[in-house]
Amino acid sequence: MPARINLADHARPFLTYLDEWFSSLQDVPLAEVIASEPERVAVLSIDVINGFCKSGPLASDRVGRIVRPVADLFERAYALGVRNFALTQDAHDPQTPEFEAYPPHCIAGSAESAAVEELTSLPFFDEIAVFPKNSISSMIGTGLSEWIGARPQVERFIVVGDCTDLCTYQGAMHLRLEANAFGIRRRVIVPANAVDTFDTPVSAARELHIKAHDGDLHHVLFLHHMALNGIEVVRALV
């Protein structure tokens, strides 16, 4: 059995590198991504809903701060001609096995499972496809894969939402891995200012007898992991 590694010491050079990598992310013009071909672009928002952004047992202020950047991105993309918008949203069966890992949240039909007001108040909200989901996957049992399949002209996907290391990661990675597996020409772009994750400090986790979750580390680490797999991680789409 290999000797146990002291991660606090061993990972220090990597963490320094990770901080430098995150700080070096660049803004990319949204118009450059669309490139006068709005029909080839889709914007996918994952779990920008009340239960994570506004109120409920899994809501947090840090995740709530992505709401305005996400809504602004939708507005600017629409103004540039994009019409392929999709929302995937937790809408859980009360008996879902997921509640063995997380406290009950975003029950189907509840206010928690609804999109935030900043999205529902968009004048084109009725044109946005909405896909309820019962797991952290936006693709399993949702109809999103079929929606994408019906739009073969779309080759650029902008992915936003929460959480960076859970639902957003799963959605962006599926798009990237599917393209790799089937030889599909596809760009997957994640703007860091429009995604985030929750934070559970070690002290709180020990007091509550739950797992700790460093929000800053998981956010940057999973953005980096997406970049390692060919997803374009940028600071913001401006």
Coordinates of N, CA and C in Angstrom, one line a residue:
M1 N 0.8 -1.2 0.0 CA 0.0 0.0 0.0 C 0.9 1.2 0.0
P2 N 0.6 2.2 -0.9 CA 1.5 3.4 -1.0 C 1.4 4.2 0.3
A3 N 2.4 4.9 0.6 CA 2.4 5.8 1.7 C 1.4 6.9 1.6
R4 N 0.8 7.3 2.7 CA -0.3 8.3 2.7 C 0.4 9.7 2.3
I5 N -0.3 10.4 1.4 CA 0.2 11.7 1.0 C -0.4 12.8 1.9
N6 N 0.4 13.7 2.3 CA -0.1 14.9 3.0 C -0.6 15.9 2.0
L7 N -1.9 15.9 1.7 CA -2.4 16.8 0.6 C -2.1 18.3 0.9
A8 N -2.1 18.7 2.1 CA -1.9 20.1 2.4 C -0.6 20.6 1.9
D9 N 0.4 19.7 2.0 CA 1.8 20.0 1.5 C 1.9 19.7 0.0
H10 N 1.5 18.5 -0.3 CA 1.7 18.0 -1.7 C 1.0 18.8 -2.7
A11 N -0.2 19.3 -2.4 CA -1.0 20.0 -3.4 C -0.7 21.5 -3.5
R12 N 0.2 22.0 -2.6 CA 0.4 23.4 -2.6 C 0.9 24.0 -4.0
P13 N 1.9 23.4 -4.6 CA 2.3 23.9 -5.9 C 1.1 23.9 -7.0
F14 N 0.3 22.8 -6.9 CA -0.8 22.8 -7.9 C -1.8 23.8 -7.6
L15 N -2.1 24.1 -6.3 CA -3.1 25.1 -5.9 C -2.6 26.5 -6.3
T16 N -1.3 26.7 -6.2 CA -0.8 28.0 -6.7 C -1.0 28.1 -8.2
Y17 N -0.7 27.0 -8.9 CA -0.9 27.0 -10.4 C -2.4 27.2 -10.7
L18 N -3.3 26.6 -10.0 CA -4.7 26.7 -10.2 C -5.2 28.1 -10.1
D19 N -4.7 28.8 -9.0 CA -5.0 30.2 -8.8 C -4.5 31.0 -10.0
E20 N -3.3 30.8 -10.4 CA -2.8 31.5 -11.6 C -3.6 31.3 -12.8
W21 N -4.0 30.0 -13.0 CA -4.8 29.7 -14.2 C -6.1 30.4 -14.2
F22 N -6.8 30.4 -13.1 CA -8.1 31.0 -13.0 C -7.9 32.5 -13.2
S23 N -6.9 33.1 -12.6 CA -6.7 34.6 -12.7 C -6.4 35.0 -14.1
S24 N -5.9 34.1 -14.9 CA -5.5 34.4 -16.3 C -6.6 34.2 -17.3
L25 N -7.8 33.8 -16.9 CA -8.9 33.6 -17.8 C -9.2 35.0 -18.5
Q26 N -9.6 34.9 -19.8 CA -9.8 36.1 -20.5 C -11.3 36.3 -20.9
D27 N -11.7 37.6 -21.0 CA -13.0 37.9 -21.5 C -13.0 37.6 -23.0
V28 N -14.2 37.1 -23.5 CA -14.4 36.9 -25.0 C -15.6 37.6 -25.4
P29 N -15.6 38.3 -26.5 CA -16.8 39.0 -27.0 C -17.9 38.0 -27.4
L30 N -19.1 38.2 -26.9 CA -20.2 37.4 -27.2 C -20.5 37.4 -28.7
A31 N -20.3 38.6 -29.3 CA -20.6 38.7 -30.8 C -19.6 37.9 -31.6
E32 N -18.4 37.7 -31.0 CA -17.4 36.9 -31.7 C -17.8 35.4 -31.7
V33 N -18.4 35.0 -30.6 CA -18.8 33.6 -30.5 C -20.0 33.4 -31.5
I34 N -20.9 34.3 -31.5 CA -22.0 34.2 -32.4 C -21.6 34.3 -33.9
A35 N -20.7 35.2 -34.1 CA -20.1 35.4 -35.5 C -21.1 35.5 -36.6
S36 N -22.1 36.3 -36.4 CA -23.2 36.5 -37.4 C -23.9 35.3 -37.8
E37 N -23.8 34.2 -37.0 CA -24.5 33.0 -37.3 C -25.3 32.5 -36.0
P38 N -26.3 33.3 -35.6 CA -27.0 33.0 -34.4 C -27.7 31.7 -34.4
E39 N -28.1 31.2 -35.6 CA -28.8 29.9 -35.7 C -27.9 28.8 -35.3
R40 N -26.6 29.0 -35.2 CA -25.6 27.9 -34.9 C -25.2 28.0 -33.4
V41 N -25.9 28.8 -32.6 CA -25.6 29.0 -31.2 C -26.8 28.6 -30.3
A42 N -26.5 28.0 -29.2 CA -27.5 27.7 -28.2 C -27.0 28.1 -26.9
V43 N -27.9 28.6 -26.0 CA -27.5 28.9 -24.6 C -28.3 28.0 -23.7
L44 N -27.5 27.3 -22.9 CA -28.1 26.3 -21.9 C -27.9 26.8 -20.5
S45 N -29.0 27.1 -19.8 CA -28.9 27.5 -18.4 C -29.3 26.3 -17.5
I46 N -28.5 26.0 -16.5 CA -28.7 24.8 -15.7 C -29.0 25.2 -14.2
D47 N -30.2 25.0 -13.8 CA -30.6 25.1 -12.4 C -30.5 26.6 -11.9
V48 N -30.8 27.5 -12.7 CA -30.9 28.9 -12.2 C -32.4 29.1 -11.8
I49 N -32.6 28.5 -10.6 CA -34.0 28.4 -10.1 C -34.0 28.9 -8.7
N50 N -35.2 29.2 -8.2 CA -35.3 29.7 -6.8 C -34.7 28.9 -5.8
G51 N -34.8 27.6 -5.9 CA -34.3 26.7 -4.9 C -32.8 26.7 -4.7
F52 N -32.0 27.2 -5.6 CA -30.6 27.3 -5.5 C -30.1 28.8 -5.4
C53 N -31.0 29.7 -5.9 CA -30.5 31.1 -6.0 C -31.3 32.0 -5.0
K54 N -32.4 31.6 -4.6 CA -33.3 32.6 -3.8 C -33.6 32.0 -2.4
S55 N -34.2 30.9 -2.3 CA -34.7 30.4 -1.0 C -34.8 28.9 -1.0
G56 N -34.7 28.2 0.1 CA -34.8 26.8 0.2 C -33.5 26.3 0.9
P57 N -33.5 25.0 1.3 CA -32.4 24.4 2.0 C -31.0 24.4 1.3
L58 N -31.1 24.5 0.0 CA -29.8 24.5 -0.8 C -29.5 25.8 -1.5
A59 N -30.3 26.8 -1.2 CA -30.0 28.1 -1.7 C -28.8 28.8 -1.1
S60 N -28.1 29.6 -1.8 CA -27.0 30.3 -1.2 C -26.8 31.7 -1.9
D61 N -26.3 32.6 -1.2 CA -26.0 33.9 -1.8 C -25.0 33.9 -2.9
R62 N -24.0 33.0 -2.7 CA -22.9 33.0 -3.8 C -23.5 32.5 -5.1
V63 N -24.3 31.5 -5.0 CA -25.0 31.0 -6.2 C -25.9 32.0 -6.8
G64 N -26.7 32.7 -5.9 CA -27.6 33.7 -6.3 C -26.9 34.9 -7.1
R65 N -25.7 35.1 -6.9 CA -25.0 36.2 -7.6 C -24.8 35.9 -9.1
I66 N -25.0 34.7 -9.5 CA -24.9 34.5 -11.0 C -26.2 34.8 -11.7
V67 N -27.3 35.1 -11.0 CA -28.6 35.3 -11.7 C -28.5 36.5 -12.6
R68 N -28.0 37.6 -12.2 CA -28.0 38.8 -13.1 C -27.1 38.5 -14.3
P69 N -25.8 38.0 -14.1 CA -25.0 37.7 -15.3 C -25.7 36.8 -16.3
V70 N -26.4 35.8 -15.8 CA -27.1 34.8 -16.7 C -28.2 35.5 -17.4
A71 N -29.0 36.3 -16.7 CA -30.1 37.0 -17.4 C -29.6 38.0 -18.4
D72 N -28.5 38.7 -18.1 CA -27.9 39.7 -19.0 C -27.4 38.9 -20.2
L73 N -26.8 37.8 -20.1 CA -26.3 37.0 -21.2 C -27.4 36.6 -22.1
F74 N -28.5 36.1 -21.5 CA -29.7 35.8 -22.3 C -30.2 37.0 -23.2
E75 N -30.3 38.1 -22.5 CA -30.8 39.3 -23.2 C -29.9 39.7 -24.4
R76 N -28.6 39.7 -24.1 CA -27.6 40.1 -25.1 C -27.6 39.1 -26.3
A77 N -27.7 37.8 -26.0 CA -27.7 36.8 -27.0 C -28.9 36.9 -27.9
Y78 N -30.0 37.2 -27.2 CA -31.3 37.3 -28.0 C -31.2 38.5 -28.9
A79 N -30.7 39.6 -28.4 CA -30.5 40.8 -29.2 C -29.6 40.6 -30.4
L80 N -28.7 39.6 -30.3 CA -27.8 39.3 -31.4 C -28.4 38.2 -32.3
G81 N -29.6 37.8 -32.1 CA -30.3 36.9 -33.0 C -30.4 35.5 -32.5
V82 N -29.8 35.1 -31.4 CA -29.9 33.7 -30.9 C -31.4 33.4 -30.5
R83 N -31.9 32.3 -30.9 CA -33.2 31.9 -30.5 C -33.2 30.5 -29.9
N84 N -32.1 29.8 -29.8 CA -32.0 28.5 -29.2 C -31.6 28.6 -27.7
F85 N -32.6 28.7 -26.9 CA -32.4 28.8 -25.4 C -33.1 27.6 -24.7
A86 N -32.4 27.1 -23.7 CA -32.9 26.0 -23.0 C -32.6 26.1 -21.5
L87 N -33.5 25.8 -20.7 CA -33.3 25.7 -19.2 C -33.5 24.3 -18.8
T88 N -32.6 23.8 -18.0 CA -32.9 22.5 -17.3 C -33.0 22.9 -15.8
Q89 N -34.0 22.3 -15.1 CA -34.3 22.7 -13.8 C -34.7 21.5 -12.9
D90 N -34.1 21.5 -11.7 CA -34.5 20.4 -10.7 C -36.0 20.5 -10.5
A91 N -36.7 19.4 -10.6 CA -38.1 19.3 -10.3 C -38.3 17.9 -9.8
H92 N -37.9 17.6 -8.6 CA -37.7 16.3 -8.1 C -39.1 15.6 -7.7
D93 N -39.1 14.3 -7.9 CA -40.1 13.4 -7.3 C -39.8 13.4 -5.8
P94 N -40.8 13.5 -4.9 CA -40.5 13.5 -3.5 C -39.8 12.3 -3.0
Q95 N -39.9 11.2 -3.8 CA -39.2 9.9 -3.4 C -37.9 9.7 -4.1
T96 N -37.3 10.7 -4.8 CA -36.1 10.5 -5.5 C -35.0 9.9 -4.6
P97 N -34.2 8.9 -5.1 CA -33.1 8.5 -4.3 C -32.0 9.5 -4.0
E98 N -32.1 10.6 -4.8 CA -31.1 11.7 -4.6 C -31.2 12.3 -3.2
F99 N -32.3 12.2 -2.6 CA -32.5 12.8 -1.3 C -31.8 11.9 -0.2
E100 N -31.2 10.8 -0.6 CA -30.3 10.1 0.3 C -29.0 10.8 0.4
A101 N -28.6 11.6 -0.6 CA -27.3 12.3 -0.6 C -27.5 13.8 -0.2
Y102 N -28.6 14.4 -0.6 CA -28.9 15.8 -0.4 C -30.3 15.9 0.3
P103 N -30.4 17.0 1.1 CA -31.7 17.2 1.7 C -32.8 17.4 0.7
P104 N -34.1 17.1 1.0 CA -35.1 17.4 0.0 C -35.1 18.8 -0.5
H105 N -35.2 19.0 -1.8 CA -35.2 20.3 -2.4 C -35.9 20.3 -3.7
C106 N -36.4 21.5 -4.2 CA -36.9 21.7 -5.5 C -37.8 20.6 -5.9
I107 N -38.8 20.3 -5.1 CA -39.9 19.4 -5.4 C -40.7 19.8 -6.6
A108 N -41.0 18.9 -7.5 CA -41.7 19.3 -8.7 C -43.0 20.1 -8.4
G109 N -43.2 21.2 -9.0 CA -44.4 22.0 -8.8 C -44.3 23.0 -7.7
S110 N -43.2 23.0 -7.0 CA -42.9 24.0 -5.9 C -42.3 25.2 -6.4
A111 N -42.4 26.3 -5.6 CA -41.7 27.5 -6.0 C -40.2 27.4 -6.2
E112 N -39.6 26.5 -5.4 CA -38.2 26.2 -5.5 C -37.8 25.7 -6.9
S113 N -38.7 25.0 -7.5 CA -38.3 24.3 -8.8 C -38.5 25.3 -10.0
A114 N -39.0 26.5 -9.7 CA -39.3 27.4 -10.8 C -38.1 28.3 -11.1
A115 N -38.0 28.7 -12.4 CA -36.9 29.6 -12.8 C -37.0 30.9 -12.0
V116 N -35.9 31.6 -11.8 CA -35.9 32.8 -11.1 C -36.6 33.9 -11.9
E117 N -37.1 34.9 -11.2 CA -37.9 36.0 -11.8 C -37.1 36.7 -12.9
E118 N -35.8 36.8 -12.7 CA -35.0 37.5 -13.7 C -35.0 36.8 -15.1
L119 N -35.3 35.5 -15.1 CA -35.5 34.8 -16.3 C -36.9 34.8 -16.8
T120 N -37.8 34.5 -15.9 CA -39.3 34.5 -16.3 C -39.8 35.8 -16.8
S121 N -39.1 36.9 -16.3 CA -39.6 38.2 -16.7 C -39.0 38.7 -18.1
L122 N -38.1 37.9 -18.7 CA -37.6 38.2 -20.0 C -38.7 38.2 -21.0
P123 N -38.8 39.2 -21.9 CA -39.9 39.3 -22.8 C -40.0 38.1 -23.7
F124 N -39.0 37.4 -23.9 CA -39.0 36.2 -24.8 C -39.0 34.9 -24.0
F125 N -39.4 34.9 -22.7 CA -39.3 33.7 -21.9 C -40.2 32.6 -22.5
D126 N -41.3 32.9 -23.1 CA -42.2 31.9 -23.7 C -41.5 31.2 -24.9
E127 N -40.4 31.7 -25.4 CA -39.7 31.1 -26.5 C -38.6 30.1 -26.0
I128 N -38.4 30.1 -24.7 CA -37.3 29.3 -24.1 C -37.9 27.9 -23.8
A129 N -37.1 26.9 -24.2 CA -37.5 25.5 -23.9 C -37.1 25.2 -22.4
V130 N -38.0 24.6 -21.7 CA -37.7 24.3 -20.2 C -37.8 22.7 -20.1
F131 N -36.8 22.2 -19.4 CA -36.7 20.7 -19.2 C -36.5 20.4 -17.7
P132 N -37.6 19.9 -17.1 CA -37.5 19.5 -15.7 C -36.5 18.3 -15.6
K133 N -35.8 18.2 -14.5 CA -34.9 17.0 -14.3 C -35.0 16.5 -12.9
N134 N -34.8 15.2 -12.8 CA -34.9 14.5 -11.5 C -33.5 14.1 -10.9
S135 N -32.5 14.6 -11.5 CA -31.1 14.2 -11.1 C -30.2 15.3 -11.4
I136 N -28.9 15.2 -11.1 CA -27.9 16.2 -11.5 C -27.6 16.2 -13.0
S137 N -28.1 15.2 -13.7 CA -27.9 15.2 -15.2 C -29.0 15.9 -15.9
S138 N -28.6 16.8 -16.8 CA -29.5 17.5 -17.6 C -30.0 16.7 -18.8
M139 N -29.3 15.5 -19.0 CA -29.6 14.7 -20.2 C -30.4 13.5 -20.0
I140 N -30.4 13.0 -18.8 CA -31.0 11.7 -18.5 C -32.5 11.9 -18.2
G141 N -33.4 11.4 -19.1 CA -34.8 11.5 -18.8 C -35.4 12.9 -18.9
T142 N -34.8 13.8 -19.7 CA -35.3 15.2 -19.7 C -35.9 15.6 -21.0
G143 N -35.4 15.0 -22.1 CA -35.8 15.5 -23.4 C -34.8 16.5 -24.0
L144 N -33.8 16.9 -23.3 CA -32.9 17.9 -23.8 C -32.1 17.3 -25.0
S145 N -31.7 16.0 -24.9 CA -30.9 15.4 -25.9 C -31.7 15.4 -27.3
E146 N -33.0 15.2 -27.2 CA -33.9 15.2 -28.4 C -34.0 16.6 -28.9
W147 N -34.0 17.6 -28.0 CA -34.1 19.0 -28.4 C -32.8 19.4 -29.2
I148 N -31.7 18.9 -28.7 CA -30.4 19.2 -29.3 C -30.4 18.5 -30.7
G149 N -30.8 17.2 -30.7 CA -30.8 16.4 -31.9 C -31.6 17.0 -33.0
A150 N -32.7 17.7 -32.6 CA -33.5 18.4 -33.6 C -32.9 19.6 -34.2
R151 N -31.8 20.0 -33.7 CA -31.1 21.3 -34.1 C -29.7 21.0 -34.6
P152 N -29.5 20.2 -35.6 CA -28.1 19.8 -36.0 C -27.3 20.9 -36.4
Q153 N -27.9 22.1 -36.8 CA -27.1 23.2 -37.2 C -26.4 23.9 -36.0
V154 N -26.8 23.6 -34.8 CA -26.2 24.2 -33.6 C -24.8 23.5 -33.3
E155 N -23.8 24.4 -33.3 CA -22.4 23.8 -33.1 C -21.7 24.6 -32.0
R156 N -22.3 25.6 -31.4 CA -21.7 26.3 -30.3 C -22.7 26.4 -29.2
F157 N -22.3 25.8 -28.0 CA -23.2 25.8 -26.9 C -22.5 26.6 -25.7
I158 N -23.3 27.6 -25.3 CA -22.8 28.4 -24.1 C -23.6 27.8 -22.9
V159 N -22.8 27.4 -21.9 CA -23.4 26.7 -20.7 C -23.2 27.5 -19.5
V160 N -24.2 27.8 -18.8 CA -24.2 28.6 -17.5 C -25.0 27.9 -16.5
G161 N -24.8 28.4 -15.2 CA -25.7 27.8 -14.1 C -24.9 27.3 -12.9
D162 N -25.6 26.5 -12.2 CA -25.0 25.9 -11.0 C -25.4 24.4 -10.9
C163 N -24.6 23.7 -10.1 CA -23.4 24.1 -9.5 C -22.2 23.7 -10.4
T164 N -21.1 24.5 -10.3 CA -20.0 24.3 -11.2 C -19.5 22.9 -11.2
D165 N -19.5 22.2 -10.1 CA -19.0 20.9 -9.9 C -20.0 19.8 -10.0
L166 N -21.3 20.1 -10.2 CA -22.3 19.1 -10.2 C -23.1 19.2 -11.5
C167 N -24.3 19.9 -11.4 CA -25.1 19.9 -12.6 C -24.5 20.6 -13.8
T168 N -23.9 21.7 -13.6 CA -23.3 22.4 -14.7 C -22.1 21.6 -15.3
Y169 N -21.3 21.0 -14.5 CA -20.2 20.2 -14.9 C -20.8 19.0 -15.8
Q170 N -21.8 18.3 -15.2 CA -22.4 17.2 -15.9 C -22.9 17.6 -17.3
G171 N -23.6 18.7 -17.4 CA -24.2 19.2 -18.6 C -23.1 19.5 -19.7
A172 N -22.2 20.3 -19.3 CA -21.1 20.7 -20.2 C -20.3 19.5 -20.6
M173 N -19.9 18.7 -19.7 CA -19.1 17.5 -20.1 C -19.9 16.6 -21.0
H174 N -21.2 16.4 -20.8 CA -21.9 15.5 -21.7 C -21.9 16.1 -23.1
L175 N -22.1 17.4 -23.3 CA -22.0 18.0 -24.6 C -20.6 17.8 -25.2
R176 N -19.6 17.9 -24.5 CA -18.2 17.8 -25.0 C -17.9 16.3 -25.3
L177 N -18.3 15.4 -24.4 CA -18.0 14.0 -24.6 C -18.8 13.4 -25.7
E178 N -20.0 13.8 -25.8 CA -20.9 13.3 -27.0 C -20.2 13.7 -28.3
A179 N -19.8 15.0 -28.4 CA -19.1 15.4 -29.6 C -17.9 14.6 -29.9
N180 N -17.1 14.3 -28.8 CA -15.9 13.5 -29.0 C -16.2 12.1 -29.5
A181 N -17.2 11.5 -28.9 CA -17.5 10.1 -29.2 C -18.1 9.9 -30.6
F182 N -18.8 10.9 -31.1 CA -19.5 10.8 -32.4 C -18.9 11.7 -33.5
G183 N -17.8 12.3 -33.2 CA -17.1 13.1 -34.2 C -17.9 14.3 -34.6
I184 N -18.6 14.9 -33.7 CA -19.4 16.1 -34.0 C -18.6 17.4 -33.8
R185 N -18.7 18.2 -34.8 CA -18.0 19.5 -34.7 C -18.8 20.4 -33.7
R186 N -18.2 20.7 -32.6 CA -19.0 21.4 -31.5 C -18.0 22.2 -30.6
R187 N -18.4 23.4 -30.3 CA -17.7 24.2 -29.2 C -18.6 24.3 -28.0
V188 N -18.0 24.0 -26.8 CA -18.8 24.2 -25.6 C -18.0 25.2 -24.8
I189 N -18.7 26.3 -24.4 CA -18.1 27.5 -23.8 C -18.8 27.7 -22.5
V190 N -18.0 27.9 -21.4 CA -18.5 28.1 -20.1 C -17.9 29.4 -19.6
P191 N -18.7 30.5 -19.4 CA -18.2 31.8 -18.8 C -18.2 31.7 -17.3
A192 N -17.0 31.8 -16.7 CA -16.8 31.6 -15.3 C -17.7 32.6 -14.4
N193 N -18.0 33.7 -14.9 CA -18.8 34.7 -14.1 C -20.3 34.3 -14.1
A194 N -20.7 33.3 -14.8 CA -22.1 32.9 -14.9 C -22.3 31.5 -14.4
V195 N -21.3 31.0 -13.6 CA -21.5 29.7 -12.9 C -20.9 29.8 -11.5
D196 N -21.4 29.0 -10.6 CA -20.8 29.0 -9.3 C -21.3 27.8 -8.5
T197 N -20.8 27.6 -7.3 CA -21.2 26.4 -6.5 C -21.4 26.9 -5.1
F198 N -21.9 26.0 -4.2 CA -22.1 26.3 -2.8 C -20.9 26.1 -2.0
D199 N -21.0 26.6 -0.7 CA -19.8 26.5 0.2 C -20.3 25.9 1.5
T200 N -19.7 24.9 2.0 CA -20.0 24.3 3.3 C -18.6 24.3 4.1
P201 N -18.3 25.2 5.0 CA -17.1 25.2 5.7 C -16.9 24.0 6.5
V202 N -15.6 23.6 6.7 CA -15.3 22.4 7.5 C -15.9 22.5 8.9
S203 N -15.8 23.7 9.5 CA -16.4 23.8 10.9 C -17.9 23.6 10.9
A204 N -18.6 24.1 9.9 CA -20.1 23.8 9.9 C -20.3 22.4 9.6
A205 N -19.6 21.8 8.7 CA -19.8 20.4 8.3 C -19.6 19.5 9.5
R206 N -18.6 19.7 10.3 CA -18.3 18.9 11.5 C -19.4 19.1 12.5
E207 N -19.9 20.3 12.7 CA -21.0 20.5 13.6 C -22.3 19.9 13.2
L208 N -22.5 19.8 11.9 CA -23.8 19.3 11.4 C -23.6 17.8 11.0
H209 N -22.4 17.3 11.1 CA -22.1 15.9 10.7 C -22.5 15.6 9.2
I210 N -22.1 16.6 8.4 CA -22.3 16.4 6.9 C -20.9 16.6 6.2
K211 N -20.9 16.4 4.9 CA -19.6 16.6 4.2 C -19.3 18.0 4.0
A212 N -18.0 18.4 4.1 CA -17.6 19.8 3.9 C -17.5 20.0 2.3
H213 N -17.6 21.2 1.9 CA -17.5 21.5 0.5 C -17.0 22.9 0.3
D214 N -15.7 23.0 0.0 CA -15.1 24.4 -0.2 C -15.5 24.9 -1.5
G215 N -16.4 25.9 -1.5 CA -16.9 26.5 -2.7 C -15.9 27.0 -3.7
D216 N -14.9 27.8 -3.2 CA -13.9 28.4 -4.0 C -13.1 27.3 -4.7
L217 N -12.6 26.3 -4.0 CA -11.8 25.3 -4.6 C -12.6 24.5 -5.6
H218 N -13.8 24.0 -5.2 CA -14.5 23.2 -6.2 C -14.9 24.0 -7.4
H219 N -15.2 25.2 -7.3 CA -15.5 26.1 -8.4 C -14.4 26.1 -9.4
V220 N -13.2 26.5 -8.9 CA -12.1 26.6 -9.8 C -11.6 25.3 -10.3
L221 N -11.5 24.3 -9.4 CA -11.0 22.9 -9.8 C -11.9 22.3 -10.9
F222 N -13.2 22.5 -10.8 CA -14.0 21.9 -11.9 C -14.0 22.7 -13.1
L223 N -13.9 24.0 -13.0 CA -13.7 24.7 -14.3 C -12.4 24.3 -15.0
H224 N -11.4 24.1 -14.2 CA -10.1 23.6 -14.8 C -10.3 22.2 -15.4
H225 N -11.0 21.3 -14.7 CA -11.2 20.0 -15.2 C -12.0 20.0 -16.6
M226 N -13.0 21.0 -16.7 CA -13.7 21.1 -17.9 C -12.7 21.6 -19.0
A227 N -11.8 22.5 -18.7 CA -10.9 23.0 -19.6 C -9.9 21.9 -20.1
L228 N -9.5 21.0 -19.1 CA -8.7 19.9 -19.5 C -9.3 19.0 -20.5
N229 N -10.6 19.0 -20.6 CA -11.4 18.1 -21.5 C -11.8 18.8 -22.8
G230 N -11.3 20.0 -23.0 CA -11.6 20.7 -24.3 C -12.8 21.7 -24.2
I231 N -13.3 21.9 -23.1 CA -14.4 22.9 -22.9 C -13.7 24.3 -22.8
E232 N -14.2 25.3 -23.5 CA -13.6 26.6 -23.5 C -14.1 27.4 -22.3
V233 N -13.2 27.5 -21.3 CA -13.6 28.3 -20.1 C -13.0 29.7 -20.2
V234 N -13.9 30.7 -20.1 CA -13.5 32.1 -20.3 C -14.0 32.8 -19.0
R235 N -13.4 34.0 -18.8 CA -13.8 34.8 -17.7 C -15.2 35.3 -17.8
A236 N -15.6 35.8 -18.9 CA -17.0 36.3 -19.2 C -17.1 36.4 -20.7
L237 N -18.4 36.4 -21.1 CA -18.7 36.7 -22.5 C -19.2 38.1 -22.5
V238 N -18.5 39.1 -23.0 CA -18.8 40.5 -22.9 C -19.4 41.1 -24.2

